[in-house]
C-alpha positions as a Python dict, from the first residue, in 0.01 Angstrom:
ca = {
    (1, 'X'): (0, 0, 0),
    (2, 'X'): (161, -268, 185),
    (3, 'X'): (568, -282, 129),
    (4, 'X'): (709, -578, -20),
    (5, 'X'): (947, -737, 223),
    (6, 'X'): (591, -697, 513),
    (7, 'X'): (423, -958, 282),
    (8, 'X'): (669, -1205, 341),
    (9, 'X'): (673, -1201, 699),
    (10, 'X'): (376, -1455, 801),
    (11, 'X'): (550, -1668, 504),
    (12, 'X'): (901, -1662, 726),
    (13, 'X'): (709, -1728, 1075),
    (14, 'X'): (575, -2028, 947),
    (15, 'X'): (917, -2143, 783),
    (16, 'X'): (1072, -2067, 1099),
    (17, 'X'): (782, -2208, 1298),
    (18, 'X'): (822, -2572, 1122),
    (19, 'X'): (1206, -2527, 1121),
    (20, 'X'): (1167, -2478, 1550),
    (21, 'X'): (918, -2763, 1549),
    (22, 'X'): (1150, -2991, 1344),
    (23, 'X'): (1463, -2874, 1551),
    (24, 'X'): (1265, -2946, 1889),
    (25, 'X'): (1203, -3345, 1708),
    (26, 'X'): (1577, -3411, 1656),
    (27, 'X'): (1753, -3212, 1955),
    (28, 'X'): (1476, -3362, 2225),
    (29, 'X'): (1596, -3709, 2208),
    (30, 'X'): (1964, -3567, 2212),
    (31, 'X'): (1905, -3410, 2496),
    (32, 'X'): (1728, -3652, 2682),
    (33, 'X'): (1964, -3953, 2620),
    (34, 'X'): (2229, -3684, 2763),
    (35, 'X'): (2067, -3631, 3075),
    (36, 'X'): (1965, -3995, 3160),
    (37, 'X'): (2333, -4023, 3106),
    (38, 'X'): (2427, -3788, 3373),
    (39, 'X'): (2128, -3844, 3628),
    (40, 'X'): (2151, -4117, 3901),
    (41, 'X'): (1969, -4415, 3854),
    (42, 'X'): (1767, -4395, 4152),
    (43, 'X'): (1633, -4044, 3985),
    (44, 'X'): (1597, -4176, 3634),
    (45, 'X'): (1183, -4216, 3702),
    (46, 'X'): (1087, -3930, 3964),
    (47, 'X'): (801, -3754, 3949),
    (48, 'X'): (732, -3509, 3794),
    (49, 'X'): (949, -3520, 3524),
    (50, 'X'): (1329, -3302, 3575),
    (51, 'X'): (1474, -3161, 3252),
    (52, 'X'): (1773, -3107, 3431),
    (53, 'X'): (1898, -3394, 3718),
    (54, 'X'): (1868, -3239, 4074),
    (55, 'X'): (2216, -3444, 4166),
    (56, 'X'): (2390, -3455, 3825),
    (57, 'X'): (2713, -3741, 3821),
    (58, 'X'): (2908, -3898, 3584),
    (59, 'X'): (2927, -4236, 3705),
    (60, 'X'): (2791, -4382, 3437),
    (61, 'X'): (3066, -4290, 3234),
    (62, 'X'): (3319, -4387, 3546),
    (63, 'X'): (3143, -4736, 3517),
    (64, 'X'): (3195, -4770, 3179),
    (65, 'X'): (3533, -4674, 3156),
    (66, 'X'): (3649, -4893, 3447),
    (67, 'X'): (3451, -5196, 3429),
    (68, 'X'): (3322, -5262, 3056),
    (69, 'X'): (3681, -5094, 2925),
    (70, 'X'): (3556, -4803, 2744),
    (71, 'X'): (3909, -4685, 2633),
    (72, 'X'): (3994, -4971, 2465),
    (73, 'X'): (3655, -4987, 2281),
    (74, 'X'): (3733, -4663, 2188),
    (75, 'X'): (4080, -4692, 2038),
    (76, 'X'): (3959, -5025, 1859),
    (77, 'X'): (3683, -4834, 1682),
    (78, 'X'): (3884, -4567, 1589),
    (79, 'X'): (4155, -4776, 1398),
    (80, 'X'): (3898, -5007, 1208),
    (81, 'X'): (3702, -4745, 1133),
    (82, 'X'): (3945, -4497, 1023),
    (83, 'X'): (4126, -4742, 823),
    (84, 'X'): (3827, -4851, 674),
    (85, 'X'): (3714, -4544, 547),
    (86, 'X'): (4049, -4424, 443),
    (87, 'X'): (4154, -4772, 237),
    (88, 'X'): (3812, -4788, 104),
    (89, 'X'): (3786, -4411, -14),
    (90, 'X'): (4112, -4500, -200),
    (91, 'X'): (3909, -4829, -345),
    (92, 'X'): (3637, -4696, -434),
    (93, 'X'): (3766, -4362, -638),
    (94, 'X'): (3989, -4604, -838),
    (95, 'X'): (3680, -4812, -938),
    (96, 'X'): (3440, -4525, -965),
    (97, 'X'): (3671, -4340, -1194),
    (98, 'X'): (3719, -4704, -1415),
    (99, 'X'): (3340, -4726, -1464),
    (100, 'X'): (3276, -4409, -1555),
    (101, 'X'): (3583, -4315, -1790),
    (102, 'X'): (3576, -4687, -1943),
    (103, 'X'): (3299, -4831, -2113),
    (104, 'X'): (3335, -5239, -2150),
    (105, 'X'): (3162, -5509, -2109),
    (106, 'X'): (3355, -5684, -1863),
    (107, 'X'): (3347, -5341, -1630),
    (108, 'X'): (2944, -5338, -1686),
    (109, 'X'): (2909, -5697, -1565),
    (110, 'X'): (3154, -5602, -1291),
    (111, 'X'): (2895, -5279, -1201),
    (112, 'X'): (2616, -5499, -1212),
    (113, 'X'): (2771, -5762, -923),
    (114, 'X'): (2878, -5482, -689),
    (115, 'X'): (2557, -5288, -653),
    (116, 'X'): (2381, -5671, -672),
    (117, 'X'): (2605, -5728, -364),
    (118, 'X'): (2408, -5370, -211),
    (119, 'X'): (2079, -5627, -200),
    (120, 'X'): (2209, -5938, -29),
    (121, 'X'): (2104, -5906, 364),
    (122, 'X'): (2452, -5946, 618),
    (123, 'X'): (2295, -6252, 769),
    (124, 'X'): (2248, -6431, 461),
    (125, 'X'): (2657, -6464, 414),
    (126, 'X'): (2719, -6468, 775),
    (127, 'X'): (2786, -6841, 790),
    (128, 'X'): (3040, -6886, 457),
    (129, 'X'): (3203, -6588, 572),
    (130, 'X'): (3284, -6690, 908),
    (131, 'X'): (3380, -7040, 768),
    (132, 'X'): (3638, -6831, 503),
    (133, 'X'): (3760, -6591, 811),
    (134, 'X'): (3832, -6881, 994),
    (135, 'X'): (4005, -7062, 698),
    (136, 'X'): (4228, -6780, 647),
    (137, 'X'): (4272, -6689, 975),
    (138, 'X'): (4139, -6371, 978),
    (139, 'X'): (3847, -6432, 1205),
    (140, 'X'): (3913, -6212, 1520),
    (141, 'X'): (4132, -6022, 1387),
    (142, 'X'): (4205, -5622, 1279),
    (143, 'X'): (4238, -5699, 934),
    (144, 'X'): (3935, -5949, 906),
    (145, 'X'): (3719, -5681, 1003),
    (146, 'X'): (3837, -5386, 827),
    (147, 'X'): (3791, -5570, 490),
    (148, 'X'): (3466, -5665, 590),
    (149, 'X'): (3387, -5310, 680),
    (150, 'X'): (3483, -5226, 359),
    (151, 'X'): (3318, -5454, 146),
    (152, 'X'): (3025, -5270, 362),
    (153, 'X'): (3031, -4960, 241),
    (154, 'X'): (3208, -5014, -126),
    (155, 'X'): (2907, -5049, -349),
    (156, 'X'): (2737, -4740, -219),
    (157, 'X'): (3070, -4545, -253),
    (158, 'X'): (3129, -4654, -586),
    (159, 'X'): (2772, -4552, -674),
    (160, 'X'): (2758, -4213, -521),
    (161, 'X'): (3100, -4134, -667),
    (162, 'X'): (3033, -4278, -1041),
    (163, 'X'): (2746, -4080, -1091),
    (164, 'X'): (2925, -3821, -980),
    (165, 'X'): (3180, -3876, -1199),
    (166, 'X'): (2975, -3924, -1461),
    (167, 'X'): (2825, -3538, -1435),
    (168, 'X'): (3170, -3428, -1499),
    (169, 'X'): (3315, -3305, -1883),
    (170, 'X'): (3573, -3549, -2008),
    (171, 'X'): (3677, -3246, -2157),
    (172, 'X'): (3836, -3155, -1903),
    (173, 'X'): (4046, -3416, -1878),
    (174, 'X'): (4106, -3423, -2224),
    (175, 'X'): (4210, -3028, -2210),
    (176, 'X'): (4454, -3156, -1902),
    (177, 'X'): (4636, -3423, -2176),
    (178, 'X'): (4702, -3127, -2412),
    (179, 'X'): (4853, -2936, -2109),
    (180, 'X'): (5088, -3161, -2055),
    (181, 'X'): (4929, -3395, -1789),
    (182, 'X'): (4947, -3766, -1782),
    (183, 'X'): (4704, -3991, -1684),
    (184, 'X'): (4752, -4019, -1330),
    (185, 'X'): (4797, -3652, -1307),
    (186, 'X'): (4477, -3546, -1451),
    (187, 'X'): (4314, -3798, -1230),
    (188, 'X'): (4487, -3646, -890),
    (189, 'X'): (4503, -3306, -1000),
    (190, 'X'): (4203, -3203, -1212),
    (191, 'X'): (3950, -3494, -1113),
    (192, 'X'): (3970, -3560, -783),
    (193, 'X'): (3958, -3229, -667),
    (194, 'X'): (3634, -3194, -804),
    (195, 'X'): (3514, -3487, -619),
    (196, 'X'): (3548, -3323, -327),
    (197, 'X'): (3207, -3267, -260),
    (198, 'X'): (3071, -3573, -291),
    (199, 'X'): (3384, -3745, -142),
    (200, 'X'): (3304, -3554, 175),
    (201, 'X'): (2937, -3680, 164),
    (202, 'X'): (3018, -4030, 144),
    (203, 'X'): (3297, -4021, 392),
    (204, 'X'): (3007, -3908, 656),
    (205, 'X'): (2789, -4096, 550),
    (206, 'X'): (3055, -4414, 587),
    (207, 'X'): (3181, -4276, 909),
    (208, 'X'): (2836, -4305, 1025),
    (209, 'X'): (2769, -4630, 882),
    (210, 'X'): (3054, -4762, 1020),
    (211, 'X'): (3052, -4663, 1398),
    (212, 'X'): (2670, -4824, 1392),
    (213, 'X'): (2766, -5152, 1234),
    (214, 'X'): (2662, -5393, 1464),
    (215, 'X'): (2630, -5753, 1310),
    (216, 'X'): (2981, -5768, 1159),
    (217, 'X'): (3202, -5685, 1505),
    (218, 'X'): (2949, -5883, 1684),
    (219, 'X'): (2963, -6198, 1486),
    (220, 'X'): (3311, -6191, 1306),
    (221, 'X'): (3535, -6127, 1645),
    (222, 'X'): (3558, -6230, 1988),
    (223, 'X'): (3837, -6033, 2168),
    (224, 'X'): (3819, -5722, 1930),
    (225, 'X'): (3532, -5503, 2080),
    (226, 'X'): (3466, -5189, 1974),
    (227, 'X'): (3160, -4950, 2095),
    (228, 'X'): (2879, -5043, 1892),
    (229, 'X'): (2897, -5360, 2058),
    (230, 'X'): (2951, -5246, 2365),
    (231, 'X'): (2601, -5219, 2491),
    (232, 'X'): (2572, -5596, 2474),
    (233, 'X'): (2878, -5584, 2806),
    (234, 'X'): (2658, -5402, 3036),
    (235, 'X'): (2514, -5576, 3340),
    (236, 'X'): (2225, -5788, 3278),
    (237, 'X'): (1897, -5713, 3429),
    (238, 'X'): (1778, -5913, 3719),
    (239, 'X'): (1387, -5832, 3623),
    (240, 'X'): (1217, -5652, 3336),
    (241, 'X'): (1169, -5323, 3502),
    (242, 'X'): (1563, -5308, 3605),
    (243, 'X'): (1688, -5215, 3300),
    (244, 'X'): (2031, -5017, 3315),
    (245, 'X'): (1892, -4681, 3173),
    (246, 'X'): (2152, -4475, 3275),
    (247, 'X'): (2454, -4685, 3135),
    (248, 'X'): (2253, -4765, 2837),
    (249, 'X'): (2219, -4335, 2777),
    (250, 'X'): (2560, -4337, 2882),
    (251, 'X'): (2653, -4612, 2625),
    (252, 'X'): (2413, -4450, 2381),
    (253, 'X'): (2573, -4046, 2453),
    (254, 'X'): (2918, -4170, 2358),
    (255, 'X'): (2822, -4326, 2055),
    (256, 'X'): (2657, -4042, 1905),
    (257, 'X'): (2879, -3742, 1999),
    (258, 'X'): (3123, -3850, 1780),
    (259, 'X'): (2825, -3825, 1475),
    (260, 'X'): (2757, -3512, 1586),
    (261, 'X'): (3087, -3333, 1564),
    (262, 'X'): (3185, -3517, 1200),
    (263, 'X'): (2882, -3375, 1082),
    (264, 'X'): (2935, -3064, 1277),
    (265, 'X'): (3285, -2976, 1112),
    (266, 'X'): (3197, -3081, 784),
    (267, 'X'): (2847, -2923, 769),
    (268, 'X'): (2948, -2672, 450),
    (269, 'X'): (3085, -2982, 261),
    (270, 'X'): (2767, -3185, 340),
    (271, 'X'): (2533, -2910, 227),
    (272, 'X'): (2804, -2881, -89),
    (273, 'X'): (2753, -3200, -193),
    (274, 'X'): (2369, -3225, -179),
    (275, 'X'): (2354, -2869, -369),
    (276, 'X'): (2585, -3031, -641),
    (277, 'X'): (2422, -3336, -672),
    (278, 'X'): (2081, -3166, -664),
    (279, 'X'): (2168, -2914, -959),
    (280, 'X'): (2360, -3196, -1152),
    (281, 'X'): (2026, -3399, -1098),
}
């Protein structure tokens, strides 16, 4: 008689077999971005092909950081970035909590125009938003972008989060009134904290959004760069086959190690979040 647990095994090679072969799809372009990054350029094309760089530099990165200011891009993205995701968490828990604990009709119409807003393409407002920026003057400027970030990732936020919310007893809340609690403390300390989940979800998936936004920084500022744009700096090509591969990776590397440790940290609250929205589904 064959045990139990034996029959299972060619079941967990193959799971672990497609789990390897997906693993190998995502990491191999990881790693290969990281070693054009680090490989001279005269090197970049040798044959046969080197996994690993036979003279490994850094002066890529060198280049970068002296010549197309790197540190500056750097602190730039982290301020308008930061503060966008922090100012329009704040936003969009007020609003998400108003749709789903109040039902009127002016709120409904107001639900209906934000995720409307979700289906209007960036370029199609590009023009009377640069002529209001301007107007206002808050073209070029910190706080020009950050609201523009924000108006970016608002209607998903407020989506995620009032469905969410919506999932959760009023009962609760309700039982938090009897206790003692008043409004605002029910919402901070019985609500929220049961957002967390899906508050950490949507703060990855903004900080991600965010750091890849490319039209608004491009189009809405001049002197403001920050390192999604930066790839547009590097030194131009003299010919089609002289592309800058290895400040491009470089370029590219620095971008998405800061993706990769977010999501690394926060894994468990990712994975949290999908779970609960999976078994509230």
């Amino acid at each position: 008689m064959i045990p139990k647990n034996s029959r299972s095994v060619p079941l967990t090679l193959i799971i672990w077999g497609l789990a390897a072969i997906v693993a190998f799809l995502i990491l191999f372009p990881l790693w290969w971005i990281f070693i054009s990054s680090i490989t001279p350029a005269g090197e970049l094309f040798s044959k046969p092909v080197k996994y690993w760089p036979a003279h490994p530099t850094l002066d890529s990165y060198r280049y970068l950081i002296k010549n197309v200011g790197l540190l500056p891009k750097i602190g730039n993205t982290a301020i308008i970035v930061g503060l966008s995701i922090l100012i329009g968490m704040i936003i969009s828990v007020m609003a998400a909590f108003s749709f789903a604990r109040f039902r009127t009709r002016g709120l409904s119409i107001a639900v209906g125009f934000l995720l409307a807003s979700m289906l209007i393409p960036d370029v199609v407002t590009a023009r009377p938003l640069y002529d209001f920026l301007r107007s206002v003057h808050l073209y070029d400027t910190y706080t020009g972008l950050i609201i523009l970030y924000i108006s970016g990732i608002l209607p998903f936020t407020v989506l995620i989060l009032q469905n969410y919310l919506n999932d959760i007893p009023v009962s609760i809340e309700e039982s938090a009134s009897i206790d003692g609690c008043g409004f605002f403390q029910s919402m901070f300390y019985v609500t929220i904290p049961l957002l967390r989940p899906a508050l950490a979800t949507v703060c990855i998936v903004n900080f991600i959004t965010c750091l890849n936004n490319f039209f608004t920084p491009l189009f809405y500022s001049n002197g403001i760069s920050v390192l999604s744009t930066a790839i547009t700096q590097l030194p131009l090509r003299d010919n089609m086959y002289a592309v800058p591969w290895d400040l491009v990776s470089a370029m590219g590397w620095i971008i998405i190690l800061p993706i990769i440790i977010f999501v690394a940290i926060f894994q468990r609250q990712i994975m949290e979040g999908i779970m609960a929205g999976g078994v509230k589904g």
